[in-house]
mmCIF file of C-alpha atoms and ligand atoms in Angstrom:
data_model
loop_
_atom_site.group_PDB
_atom_site.id
_atom_site.type_symbol
_atom_site.label_atom_id
_atom_site.label_comp_id
_atom_site.label_asym_id
_atom_site.label_seq_id
_atom_site.Cartn_x
_atom_site.Cartn_y
_atom_site.Cartn_z
ATOM 1 C CA MET A 1 -100.927 208.430 31.240
ATOM 2 C CA ALA A 2 -100.052 205.387 31.576
ATOM 3 C CA SER A 3 -100.308 205.336 35.677
ATOM 4 C CA LEU A 4 -103.863 206.063 35.124
ATOM 5 C CA TYR A 5 -104.524 202.641 34.152
ATOM 6 C CA ARG A 6 -102.903 200.393 36.797
ATOM 7 C CA LYS A 7 -104.883 198.648 39.714
ATOM 8 C CA ILE A 8 -105.693 199.878 42.437
ATOM 9 C CA MET A 9 -106.182 198.926 46.055
ATOM 10 C CA PHE A 10 -109.077 198.879 46.790
ATOM 11 C CA ASN A 11 -111.319 195.707 45.781
ATOM 12 C CA ASN A 12 -115.548 197.226 45.663
ATOM 13 C CA HIS A 13 -116.788 195.613 48.322
ATOM 14 C CA THR A 14 -114.324 197.870 50.383
ATOM 15 C CA ILE A 15 -115.404 200.983 48.562
ATOM 16 C CA ASN A 16 -119.265 200.038 48.897
ATOM 17 C CA ARG A 17 -118.120 200.055 52.651
ATOM 18 C CA PHE A 18 -116.308 203.528 52.732
ATOM 19 C CA LYS A 19 -119.225 204.257 51.024
ATOM 20 C CA GLU A 20 -121.361 204.319 53.736
ATOM 21 C CA LEU A 21 -118.909 206.132 56.604
ATOM 22 C CA GLU A 22 -118.192 209.566 56.858
ATOM 23 C CA THR A 23 -114.902 211.289 55.437
ATOM 24 C CA PRO A 24 -112.449 211.841 55.925
ATOM 25 C CA PHE A 25 -110.406 209.129 57.770
ATOM 26 C CA TYR A 26 -107.769 207.121 57.842
ATOM 27 C CA TYR A 27 -107.914 203.477 56.338
ATOM 28 C CA TYR A 28 -105.768 201.122 58.048
ATOM 29 C CA ASP A 29 -104.946 197.433 55.621
ATOM 30 C CA LEU A 30 -104.179 195.624 58.799
ATOM 31 C CA GLY A 31 -103.025 193.202 55.808
ATOM 32 C CA ILE A 32 -100.603 194.691 54.727
ATOM 33 C CA LEU A 33 -99.388 196.671 57.756
ATOM 34 C CA ASN A 34 -98.451 192.493 59.088
ATOM 35 C CA LYS A 35 -97.090 191.112 55.674
ATOM 36 C CA THR A 36 -94.662 194.362 56.423
ATOM 37 C CA LEU A 37 -93.558 193.927 59.571
ATOM 38 C CA SER A 38 -93.538 189.969 59.238
ATOM 39 C CA ALA A 39 -90.930 190.880 56.115
ATOM 40 C CA CYS A 40 -88.256 193.445 58.322
ATOM 41 C CA LYS A 41 -88.703 190.722 61.080
ATOM 42 C CA GLU A 42 -87.434 187.934 59.316
ATOM 43 C CA SER A 43 -84.712 190.181 57.046
ATOM 44 C CA SER A 44 -82.927 191.736 60.293
ATOM 45 C CA SER A 45 -83.886 188.123 62.875
ATOM 46 C CA LYS A 46 -81.432 186.848 60.372
ATOM 47 C CA TYR A 47 -78.191 188.199 61.477
ATOM 48 C CA GLY A 48 -79.302 189.211 65.082
ATOM 49 C CA TYR A 49 -80.244 192.797 64.260
ATOM 50 C CA HIS A 50 -82.573 195.114 66.790
ATOM 51 C CA VAL A 51 -84.961 196.370 65.214
ATOM 52 C CA HIS A 52 -87.403 199.308 67.640
ATOM 53 C CA TYR A 53 -89.565 200.688 65.935
ATOM 54 C CA ALA A 54 -89.524 204.753 65.538
ATOM 55 C CA MET A 55 -93.042 205.572 67.203
ATOM 56 C CA LYS A 56 -93.367 209.297 65.409
ATOM 57 C CA ALA A 57 -94.271 207.658 62.214
ATOM 58 C CA ASN A 58 -97.962 206.461 63.324
ATOM 59 C CA PHE A 59 -99.004 205.774 67.352
ATOM 60 C CA ASN A 60 -102.716 204.848 66.046
ATOM 61 C CA GLN A 61 -103.376 202.508 69.153
ATOM 62 C CA ARG A 62 -103.456 199.564 66.595
ATOM 63 C CA VAL A 63 -101.089 200.332 64.538
ATOM 64 C CA LEU A 64 -98.662 199.881 67.789
ATOM 65 C CA ASN A 65 -100.506 196.316 68.969
ATOM 66 C CA ALA A 66 -99.394 194.770 65.595
ATOM 67 C CA ILE A 67 -96.165 195.754 65.035
ATOM 68 C CA GLN A 68 -95.349 195.034 69.402
ATOM 69 C CA SER A 69 -96.432 191.752 68.501
ATOM 70 C CA PHE A 70 -93.952 191.165 66.439
ATOM 71 C CA GLY A 71 -91.591 191.787 68.999
ATOM 72 C CA PHE A 72 -90.339 194.966 68.134
ATOM 73 C CA GLY A 73 -88.493 197.535 70.539
ATOM 74 C CA ALA A 74 -89.729 201.230 70.444
ATOM 75 C CA ASP A 75 -87.885 204.609 69.774
ATOM 76 C CA CYS A 76 -89.378 207.066 71.164
ATOM 77 C CA VAL A 77 -89.081 211.039 70.828
ATOM 78 C CA SER A 78 -91.460 212.471 73.881
ATOM 79 C CA GLY A 79 -92.558 211.702 77.536
ATOM 80 C CA ASN A 80 -95.534 210.464 76.308
ATOM 81 C CA GLU A 81 -94.390 207.893 73.795
ATOM 82 C CA VAL A 82 -92.571 206.526 75.956
ATOM 83 C CA LYS A 83 -95.555 205.983 78.238
ATOM 84 C CA ALA A 84 -97.493 205.243 75.219
ATOM 85 C CA ALA A 85 -95.081 202.825 74.419
ATOM 86 C CA LEU A 86 -95.225 200.842 77.909
ATOM 87 C CA GLU A 87 -99.060 201.265 77.636
ATOM 88 C CA HIS A 88 -98.855 198.969 74.332
ATOM 89 C CA GLY A 89 -96.774 196.156 75.928
ATOM 90 C CA PHE A 90 -93.726 197.557 74.991
ATOM 91 C CA GLU A 91 -90.255 196.351 76.764
ATOM 92 C CA LYS A 92 -88.957 198.537 79.168
ATOM 93 C CA GLU A 93 -85.604 196.945 77.797
ATOM 94 C CA ASN A 94 -86.334 197.629 73.913
ATOM 95 C CA ILE A 95 -87.395 201.219 74.826
ATOM 96 C CA VAL A 96 -84.701 204.039 73.223
ATOM 97 C CA PHE A 97 -85.615 207.267 73.384
ATOM 98 C CA ALA A 98 -83.749 210.098 71.592
ATOM 99 C CA GLY A 99 -84.075 213.716 71.127
ATOM 100 C CA VAL A 100 -82.680 216.872 70.829
ATOM 101 C CA GLY A 101 -84.491 218.358 73.213
ATOM 102 C CA LYS A 102 -85.434 216.008 75.853
ATOM 103 C CA SER A 103 -87.323 217.955 79.409
ATOM 104 C CA ASP A 104 -86.292 216.935 82.050
ATOM 105 C CA LYS A 105 -89.656 216.003 82.752
ATOM 106 C CA GLU A 106 -89.406 213.498 80.111
ATOM 107 C CA ILE A 107 -86.071 211.850 81.166
ATOM 108 C CA ASN A 108 -86.900 211.661 84.773
ATOM 109 C CA LEU A 109 -90.150 209.968 83.117
ATOM 110 C CA ALA A 110 -87.352 208.068 81.381
ATOM 111 C CA LEU A 111 -85.732 207.392 84.113
ATOM 112 C CA ASP A 112 -88.404 205.550 86.209
ATOM 113 C CA ALA A 113 -89.325 203.212 83.510
ATOM 114 C CA ASP A 114 -86.061 201.521 83.701
ATOM 115 C CA ILE A 115 -85.443 201.792 79.677
ATOM 116 C CA PHE A 116 -83.206 200.671 77.531
ATOM 117 C CA CYS A 117 -81.326 203.406 76.761
ATOM 118 C CA PHE A 118 -80.848 207.563 76.305
ATOM 119 C CA ASN A 119 -79.678 209.025 73.293
ATOM 120 C CA ALA A 120 -77.999 211.665 74.027
ATOM 121 C CA GLU A 121 -77.869 213.994 71.519
ATOM 122 C CA SER A 122 -75.182 217.507 73.554
ATOM 123 C CA VAL A 123 -72.710 217.300 76.293
ATOM 124 C CA GLN A 124 -74.880 219.161 77.813
ATOM 125 C CA GLU A 125 -77.943 217.078 77.832
ATOM 126 C CA LEU A 126 -75.429 213.887 79.073
ATOM 127 C CA MET A 127 -74.600 216.569 82.514
ATOM 128 C CA VAL A 128 -78.334 216.886 83.185
ATOM 129 C CA ILE A 129 -79.070 213.216 82.832
ATOM 130 C CA ASN A 130 -76.413 212.559 84.311
ATOM 131 C CA ASP A 131 -77.590 214.858 87.786
ATOM 132 C CA LEU A 132 -81.450 213.761 87.138
ATOM 133 C CA ALA A 133 -80.390 209.822 87.385
ATOM 134 C CA LYS A 134 -77.739 210.877 90.612
ATOM 135 C CA ALA A 135 -80.987 212.152 93.027
ATOM 136 C CA LYS A 136 -82.513 208.715 91.705
ATOM 137 C CA ASN A 137 -79.382 207.063 93.124
ATOM 138 C CA LYS A 138 -79.890 205.139 89.178
ATOM 139 C CA ILE A 139 -77.309 204.187 86.524
ATOM 140 C CA ALA A 140 -78.918 206.096 82.837
ATOM 141 C CA ASN A 141 -77.504 204.136 79.728
ATOM 142 C CA ILE A 142 -76.660 206.064 77.181
ATOM 143 C CA ALA A 143 -76.071 206.246 73.655
ATOM 144 C CA ILE A 144 -73.892 209.011 71.835
ATOM 145 C CA ARG A 145 -75.609 210.225 69.327
ATOM 146 C CA ILE A 146 -72.920 211.742 66.169
ATOM 147 C CA ASN A 147 -73.730 213.577 63.325
ATOM 148 C CA PRO A 148 -71.567 211.762 61.255
ATOM 149 C CA ASN A 149 -71.974 214.639 58.651
ATOM 150 C CA VAL A 150 -73.185 212.162 55.545
ATOM 151 C CA ASP A 151 -75.323 213.615 52.871
ATOM 152 C CA ALA A 152 -78.880 211.224 53.062
ATOM 153 C CA HIS A 153 -79.814 212.308 49.549
ATOM 154 C CA THR A 154 -83.127 213.046 50.735
ATOM 155 C CA HIS A 155 -85.146 216.110 50.460
ATOM 156 C CA HIS A 156 -83.276 218.680 52.963
ATOM 157 C CA PHE A 157 -86.510 219.292 54.932
ATOM 158 C CA ILE A 158 -86.147 216.053 56.435
ATOM 159 C CA THR A 159 -81.749 216.060 56.323
ATOM 160 C CA THR A 160 -80.547 214.925 60.300
ATOM 161 C CA GLY A 161 -77.285 214.357 59.714
ATOM 162 C CA LEU A 162 -74.487 217.279 57.784
ATOM 163 C CA ASP A 163 -73.318 219.161 60.082
ATOM 164 C CA GLU A 164 -76.079 222.254 59.422
ATOM 165 C CA ASN A 165 -78.782 219.978 61.561
ATOM 166 C CA LYS A 166 -79.627 220.084 64.824
ATOM 167 C CA PHE A 167 -79.531 216.773 65.773
ATOM 168 C CA GLY A 168 -76.788 214.788 67.099
ATOM 169 C CA ILE A 169 -73.413 215.371 68.780
ATOM 170 C CA ASN A 170 -70.196 216.954 65.759
ATOM 171 C CA THR A 171 -67.541 214.322 65.355
ATOM 172 C CA TRP A 172 -64.945 217.576 66.413
ATOM 173 C CA GLN A 173 -66.980 218.142 69.993
ATOM 174 C CA LEU A 174 -65.909 213.848 70.828
ATOM 175 C CA ASP A 175 -63.166 214.961 72.926
ATOM 176 C CA ALA A 176 -65.931 217.100 75.532
ATOM 177 C CA VAL A 177 -67.719 214.186 75.422
ATOM 178 C CA VAL A 178 -65.570 211.489 76.869
ATOM 179 C CA GLU A 179 -64.765 214.055 79.515
ATOM 180 C CA ALA A 180 -68.234 214.280 80.005
ATOM 181 C CA LEU A 181 -68.574 210.773 80.569
ATOM 182 C CA HIS A 182 -65.014 210.244 82.467
ATOM 183 C CA HIS A 183 -67.564 212.590 85.218
ATOM 184 C CA CYS A 184 -70.755 211.787 84.755
ATOM 185 C CA ALA A 185 -70.376 208.616 87.466
ATOM 186 C CA ASN A 186 -74.626 207.943 86.705
ATOM 187 C CA LEU A 187 -74.167 207.395 82.939
ATOM 188 C CA GLN A 188 -73.491 204.316 81.581
ATOM 189 C CA PHE A 189 -71.606 204.341 78.092
ATOM 190 C CA LEU A 190 -73.363 201.632 75.748
ATOM 191 C CA GLY A 191 -72.498 202.469 72.204
ATOM 192 C CA ILE A 192 -73.034 205.193 69.233
ATOM 193 C CA HIS A 193 -75.678 206.041 67.774
ATOM 194 C CA PHE A 194 -76.774 207.907 64.613
ATOM 195 C CA HIS A 195 -79.741 208.877 61.976
ATOM 196 C CA ILE A 196 -78.933 210.832 59.162
ATOM 197 C CA GLY A 197 -82.118 211.597 57.946
ATOM 198 C CA SER A 198 -85.380 209.961 56.237
ATOM 199 C CA GLN A 199 -86.903 208.557 53.021
ATOM 200 C CA ILE A 200 -84.129 207.310 52.148
ATOM 201 C CA ILE A 201 -84.235 204.946 48.809
ATOM 202 C CA ASP A 202 -80.400 205.450 47.299
ATOM 203 C CA MET A 203 -77.838 202.464 49.756
ATOM 204 C CA GLU A 204 -74.444 203.804 49.063
ATOM 205 C CA VAL A 205 -76.486 206.293 51.442
ATOM 206 C CA TYR A 206 -76.313 203.313 53.346
ATOM 207 C CA LYS A 207 -73.231 202.127 53.161
ATOM 208 C CA ASN A 208 -71.365 205.955 53.779
ATOM 209 C CA LEU A 209 -72.954 205.534 57.364
ATOM 210 C CA CYS A 210 -71.059 202.341 57.759
ATOM 211 C CA THR A 211 -67.357 203.393 56.767
ATOM 212 C CA ARG A 212 -68.723 206.460 58.764
ATOM 213 C CA ILE A 213 -69.624 204.312 61.611
ATOM 214 C CA ASN A 214 -67.052 201.985 61.562
ATOM 215 C CA GLU A 215 -64.234 205.146 61.955
ATOM 216 C CA ILE A 216 -65.962 206.634 64.863
ATOM 217 C CA GLN A 217 -66.845 202.809 66.976
ATOM 218 C CA GLU A 218 -62.610 202.955 66.217
ATOM 219 C CA TRP A 219 -62.290 206.135 68.053
ATOM 220 C CA PHE A 220 -64.009 205.314 70.755
ATOM 221 C CA THR A 221 -62.412 202.250 71.372
ATOM 222 C CA GLU A 222 -58.845 203.739 71.165
ATOM 223 C CA LYS A 223 -59.958 206.413 73.600
ATOM 224 C CA GLY A 224 -61.188 203.086 76.470
ATOM 225 C CA PHE A 225 -64.044 203.119 75.729
ATOM 226 C CA GLU A 226 -66.113 199.475 74.688
ATOM 227 C CA VAL A 227 -68.745 200.729 72.423
ATOM 228 C CA LYS A 228 -71.712 197.727 73.139
ATOM 229 C CA ILE A 229 -74.019 199.035 70.806
ATOM 230 C CA LEU A 230 -74.477 200.281 67.221
ATOM 231 C CA ASN A 231 -77.525 202.176 66.772
ATOM 232 C CA VAL A 232 -77.919 202.893 63.207
ATOM 233 C CA GLY A 233 -80.812 205.560 63.135
ATOM 234 C CA GLY A 234 -83.658 204.744 60.419
ATOM 235 C CA GLY A 235 -84.664 206.218 57.111
ATOM 236 C CA LEU A 236 -84.949 203.944 54.849
ATOM 237 C CA GLY A 237 -87.954 204.748 52.300
ATOM 238 C CA VAL A 238 -90.816 203.993 50.395
ATOM 239 C CA ASP A 239 -92.444 203.492 47.495
ATOM 240 C CA TYR A 240 -94.410 206.402 46.891
ATOM 241 C CA TYR A 241 -95.111 206.322 42.738
ATOM 242 C CA ASN A 242 -96.039 202.623 43.092
ATOM 243 C CA PRO A 243 -97.738 201.829 46.454
ATOM 244 C CA ASP A 244 -99.416 198.412 44.638
ATOM 245 C CA THR A 245 -97.253 197.175 42.734
ATOM 246 C CA ASN A 246 -93.870 197.347 45.395
ATOM 247 C CA GLN A 247 -95.856 197.805 48.328
ATOM 248 C CA ILE A 248 -93.309 196.773 50.868
ATOM 249 C CA SER A 249 -89.772 198.299 51.125
ATOM 250 C CA ASN A 250 -86.716 195.820 50.395
ATOM 251 C CA PHE A 251 -85.338 194.534 53.696
ATOM 252 C CA GLU A 252 -83.172 192.072 52.474
ATOM 253 C CA ASN A 253 -81.074 195.019 50.648
ATOM 254 C CA TYR A 254 -81.036 197.174 53.290
ATOM 255 C CA PHE A 255 -80.077 195.285 56.440
ATOM 256 C CA LYS A 256 -77.729 193.703 53.936
ATOM 257 C CA VAL A 257 -75.499 196.759 53.725
ATOM 258 C CA PHE A 258 -74.790 196.777 57.517
ATOM 259 C CA LYS A 259 -74.026 192.784 57.098
ATOM 260 C CA GLN A 260 -71.496 194.272 54.862
ATOM 261 C CA PHE A 261 -70.010 197.774 55.184
ATOM 262 C CA LEU A 262 -70.154 197.789 59.015
ATOM 263 C CA ASN A 263 -67.594 195.812 61.368
ATOM 264 C CA VAL A 264 -69.646 194.337 64.052
ATOM 265 C CA ARG A 265 -67.529 192.629 66.258
ATOM 266 C CA ALA A 266 -69.228 189.026 68.003
ATOM 267 C CA ASP A 267 -70.189 190.356 71.067
ATOM 268 C CA GLN A 268 -71.652 193.814 70.300
ATOM 269 C CA GLU A 269 -75.573 194.926 69.288
ATOM 270 C CA VAL A 270 -76.806 196.374 66.160
ATOM 271 C CA HIS A 271 -80.165 198.696 66.215
ATOM 272 C CA PHE A 272 -82.027 200.160 64.097
ATOM 273 C CA GLU A 273 -84.944 202.688 64.411
ATOM 274 C CA LEU A 274 -87.089 202.266 61.184
ATOM 275 C CA GLY A 275 -90.533 203.816 61.346
ATOM 276 C CA ARG A 276 -91.487 205.324 57.145
ATOM 277 C CA ALA A 277 -90.759 201.993 56.127
ATOM 278 C CA LEU A 278 -93.002 199.713 58.550
ATOM 279 C CA VAL A 279 -96.383 201.473 58.256
ATOM 280 C CA ALA A 280 -96.234 203.978 55.513
ATOM 281 C CA GLN A 281 -97.801 201.507 52.599
ATOM 282 C CA CYS A 282 -100.693 200.027 54.878
ATOM 283 C CA SER A 283 -103.176 203.348 55.246
ATOM 284 C CA SER A 284 -104.313 206.089 52.926
ATOM 285 C CA LEU A 285 -106.456 209.001 53.442
ATOM 286 C CA VAL A 286 -110.204 208.330 52.189
ATOM 287 C CA ALA A 287 -112.187 211.770 51.372
ATOM 288 C CA ARG A 288 -114.467 213.045 49.181
ATOM 289 C CA VAL A 289 -115.122 215.522 46.621
ATOM 290 C CA LEU A 290 -117.058 218.397 48.584
ATOM 291 C CA TYR A 291 -116.867 220.929 45.057
ATOM 292 C CA VAL A 292 -115.707 220.416 41.258
ATOM 293 C CA LYS A 293 -114.767 224.125 40.009
ATOM 294 C CA ASN A 294 -114.235 223.965 36.227
ATOM 295 C CA GLY A 295 -111.820 227.163 35.749
ATOM 296 C CA ILE A 296 -110.927 228.752 33.153
ATOM 297 C CA LYS A 297 -106.657 227.631 33.757
ATOM 298 C CA LYS A 298 -107.660 225.159 36.322
ATOM 299 C CA ASN A 299 -109.852 222.811 37.173
ATOM 300 C CA PHE A 300 -109.714 222.609 40.960
ATOM 301 C CA LEU A 301 -111.140 219.069 43.077
ATOM 302 C CA VAL A 302 -111.727 220.626 46.320
ATOM 303 C CA LEU A 303 -111.475 217.954 48.953
ATOM 304 C CA ASP A 304 -113.045 217.570 53.013
ATOM 305 C CA ALA A 305 -109.326 216.614 53.840
ATOM 306 C CA GLY A 306 -106.787 219.311 53.760
ATOM 307 C CA MET A 307 -103.246 219.916 55.463
ATOM 308 C CA THR A 308 -104.951 219.219 58.668
ATOM 309 C CA GLU A 309 -105.613 215.881 57.866
ATOM 310 C CA LEU A 310 -102.167 215.483 56.364
ATOM 311 C CA ILE A 311 -99.429 218.136 55.581
ATOM 312 C CA ARG A 312 -96.682 216.257 54.415
ATOM 313 C CA PRO A 313 -97.074 217.524 51.192
ATOM 314 C CA MET A 314 -97.393 220.931 51.458
ATOM 315 C CA LEU A 315 -94.700 220.987 54.294
ATOM 316 C CA TYR A 316 -92.358 219.010 52.466
ATOM 317 C CA GLN A 317 -93.531 218.828 48.109
ATOM 318 C CA ALA A 318 -94.174 215.478 49.139
ATOM 319 C CA TYR A 319 -95.598 213.151 46.704
ATOM 320 C CA HIS A 320 -98.286 210.905 47.352
ATOM 321 C CA GLN A 321 -100.880 208.867 44.381
ATOM 322 C CA ILE A 322 -104.079 210.017 44.123
ATOM 323 C CA GLU A 323 -107.162 208.064 43.378
ATOM 324 C CA ASN A 324 -110.682 208.115 42.504
ATOM 325 C CA ILE A 325 -111.470 205.182 43.946
ATOM 326 C CA SER A 326 -115.553 206.110 42.646
ATOM 327 C CA ARG A 327 -114.275 206.214 38.958
ATOM 328 C CA LYS A 328 -112.279 202.442 40.013
ATOM 329 C CA SER A 329 -114.331 200.177 36.935
ATOM 330 C CA GLU A 330 -112.230 202.977 34.794
ATOM 331 C CA TYR A 331 -108.431 202.040 36.509
ATOM 332 C CA ASP A 332 -109.495 198.583 36.162
ATOM 333 C CA GLU A 333 -110.605 197.913 32.385
ATOM 334 C CA GLN A 334 -107.541 199.467 31.525
ATOM 335 C CA ILE A 335 -109.686 201.508 28.303
ATOM 336 C CA SER A 336 -107.130 203.101 26.814
ATOM 337 C CA VAL A 337 -109.094 205.351 24.395
ATOM 338 C CA GLY A 338 -112.471 207.131 24.902
ATOM 339 C CA ILE A 339 -112.221 207.571 28.719
ATOM 340 C CA ASP A 340 -112.947 211.232 30.074
ATOM 341 C CA THR A 341 -109.906 213.013 31.775
ATOM 342 C CA ILE A 342 -109.700 216.182 33.559
ATOM 343 C CA GLN A 343 -106.634 217.706 35.655
ATOM 344 C CA TYR A 344 -106.983 218.547 38.650
ATOM 345 C CA ASP A 345 -105.609 220.627 41.201
ATOM 346 C CA ILE A 346 -105.950 218.318 44.126
ATOM 347 C CA VAL A 347 -107.490 221.063 47.222
ATOM 348 C CA GLY A 348 -108.131 220.745 50.668
ATOM 349 C CA PRO A 349 -110.893 222.827 52.680
ATOM 350 C CA ILE A 350 -108.739 225.414 54.762
ATOM 351 C CA CYS A 351 -108.307 229.115 54.007
ATOM 352 C CA GLU A 352 -104.293 228.491 53.334
ATOM 353 C CA SER A 353 -103.181 229.028 48.840
ATOM 354 C CA THR A 354 -100.534 226.442 50.027
ATOM 355 C CA ASP A 355 -103.479 223.793 51.320
ATOM 356 C CA CYS A 356 -102.998 221.515 47.719
ATOM 357 C CA PHE A 357 -102.597 218.614 47.594
ATOM 358 C CA ARG A 358 -101.429 218.027 44.119
ATOM 359 C CA LYS A 359 -100.618 220.680 40.887
ATOM 360 C CA ASP A 360 -102.205 219.006 37.519
ATOM 361 C CA VAL A 361 -103.143 215.599 38.416
ATOM 362 C CA GLU A 362 -105.158 213.631 35.517
ATOM 363 C CA MET A 363 -107.821 211.683 36.488
ATOM 364 C CA PRO A 364 -111.213 210.494 34.853
ATOM 365 C CA THR A 365 -113.898 213.044 35.166
ATOM 366 C CA SER A 366 -114.746 212.912 38.649
ATOM 367 C CA PHE A 367 -117.797 214.498 41.008
ATOM 368 C CA ARG A 368 -119.489 216.210 43.992
ATOM 369 C CA GLY A 369 -119.453 212.775 46.643
ATOM 370 C CA ASP A 370 -116.525 210.771 44.686
ATOM 371 C CA LEU A 371 -114.555 209.055 46.621
ATOM 372 C CA ILE A 372 -110.420 210.546 46.478
ATOM 373 C CA ALA A 373 -107.732 207.746 48.371
ATOM 374 C CA ILE A 374 -104.874 209.680 48.884
ATOM 375 C CA ARG A 375 -102.288 206.743 48.991
ATOM 376 C CA THR A 376 -98.520 205.656 51.301
ATOM 377 C CA THR A 377 -100.026 207.943 54.218
ATOM 378 C CA GLY A 378 -99.367 206.111 57.155
ATOM 379 C CA ALA A 379 -95.910 206.923 58.363
ATOM 380 C CA TYR A 380 -96.154 210.399 59.164
ATOM 381 C CA GLY A 381 -99.549 210.874 58.020
ATOM 382 C CA GLU A 382 -102.346 210.932 61.008
ATOM 383 C CA VAL A 383 -99.922 211.509 63.434
ATOM 384 C CA MET A 384 -99.203 214.773 61.882
ATOM 385 C CA ALA A 385 -102.703 216.033 61.972
ATOM 386 C CA SER A 386 -103.617 219.066 63.649
ATOM 387 C CA SER A 387 -107.120 221.535 64.545
ATOM 388 C CA TYR A 388 -106.335 224.408 62.727
ATOM 389 C CA ASN A 389 -109.183 226.017 61.507
ATOM 390 C CA LEU A 390 -111.023 223.952 64.509
ATOM 391 C CA ARG A 391 -111.387 221.210 62.246
ATOM 392 C CA ASP A 392 -112.757 217.501 63.247
ATOM 393 C CA ARG A 393 -110.070 214.866 64.420
ATOM 394 C CA VAL A 394 -109.070 212.657 61.433
ATOM 395 C CA GLY A 395 -111.547 209.125 61.878
ATOM 396 C CA SER A 396 -109.581 206.185 61.566
ATOM 397 C CA VAL A 397 -110.985 202.920 59.712
ATOM 398 C CA TYR A 398 -109.605 199.193 59.507
ATOM 399 C CA SER A 399 -109.097 196.313 57.105
ATOM 400 C CA ASN A 400 -110.536 194.106 59.484
HETATM 401 N N1 LLP B 1 -85.460 207.834 64.700
HETATM 402 C C1 LLP B 1 -84.704 209.007 64.622
HETATM 403 C C2 LLP B 1 -83.660 209.618 65.929
HETATM 404 C C3 LLP B 1 -85.273 210.071 63.560
HETATM 405 O O1 LLP B 1 -85.123 211.368 64.392
HETATM 406 C C4 LLP B 1 -86.325 209.559 63.207
HETATM 407 C C5 LLP B 1 -86.906 210.428 62.361
HETATM 408 C C6 LLP B 1 -86.366 208.016 62.165
HETATM 409 C C7 LLP B 1 -84.988 206.777 63.665
HETATM 410 C C8 LLP B 1 -87.395 207.209 62.428
HETATM 411 O O2 LLP B 1 -86.478 207.442 60.694
HETATM 412 P P1 LLP B 1 -88.023 206.303 59.388
HETATM 413 O O3 LLP B 1 -87.358 205.552 59.414
HETATM 414 O O4 LLP B 1 -89.465 207.080 59.721
HETATM 415 O O5 LLP B 1 -87.404 207.517 58.155
HETATM 416 N N2 LLP B 1 -92.437 214.077 59.296
HETATM 417 C C9 LLP B 1 -91.192 213.534 57.815
HETATM 418 C C10 LLP B 1 -89.951 212.807 58.285
HETATM 419 C C11 LLP B 1 -89.786 213.354 59.628
HETATM 420 C C12 LLP B 1 -88.270 212.175 60.127
HETATM 421 C C13 LLP B 1 -88.283 212.635 61.107
HETATM 422 N N3 LLP B 1 -87.320 211.309 62.817
HETATM 423 C C14 LLP B 1 -91.544 212.857 56.584
HETATM 424 O O6 LLP B 1 -93.024 213.188 56.767
HETATM 425 O O7 LLP B 1 -91.084 212.749 56.073
#
């Protein structure tokens, strides 16, 4: 019950503004975004680390503009993301291109743009990039994405660094990589790349990753390769349960782990690809209650947003805080008795039983027309929206 009585993010002015607007929409608090970016910049700059924003987390224009203005690089996973990064002013020297299935068209686009580095995920991909670069008389910079078999201890749907995952090159294939690199005259080996999963909150996981990277870079050095860059990927998690009291991830601790446990020579660069931790908390999905269905076994709040606007709960059983912001005073006043609460299943309008944001949520008694905020939706929210059921595209609203 206690969680019902915490302060919520939105002030009365914001809520009054929402009342006038068509729902559903993603609300972006650019103040929170800037605070988060600034915290990350400060902690990473201390060690001279290079942070590339993983654009897949959110490519909303205003968000990209803010991130670019802080001087972060871009981590892209499609040709269109490379294009968007360039259009939003990210420097080509700061763009990396990852992805297990880059098409020839996408590789050509990135070669034409002279991006900083391809994170290559298979021996065959090395060959293809080499051929395409040769045809253009160019040299492509390459980091080898290695699957280190380190458990990220996160939801198995968002784990990427285990032997059974499709990502990266397994360590037993590294001899073949070395062989290929010797034959590929149009590739310049820059270093090694890792990304073991997302929403990682246990720093021990990153310590284990560092140990593994140290072994692997040693191996490459022994084979006569100069490892100039170590790209450790992203994955730093956020607090979905306490979006107000723990708004900004602990970047200090995160970067410190790498400082302590990663062996870095003075002439080496360390690169990061953070997505979620930069953008998750700056946004909430705001929806209206369309219908209240009180049943015998269940009470339902049927919202005008569903899995088409935010699919994370349905796809990964992801938890998001849900608040009735029209009943804000009932949260604020911390009334411990006398407040009417009901347990609702918070569902969307889509014709699928799985279209449920959360079950048995304790909420103040809610009514048709109430505004509901689903919190911490800045990462993998708007970007994963779809038009299933021929739904309208979800809108975006900004704090300023
Ligand atoms: N680098 C690579 C190679 C990646 O594949 C990813 C994310 C990142 C960096 C950024 O990871 P982050 O810092 O955001 O955790 N849709 C899922 C998450 C998928 C993550 C995909 N890769 C979700 O909603 O939880």
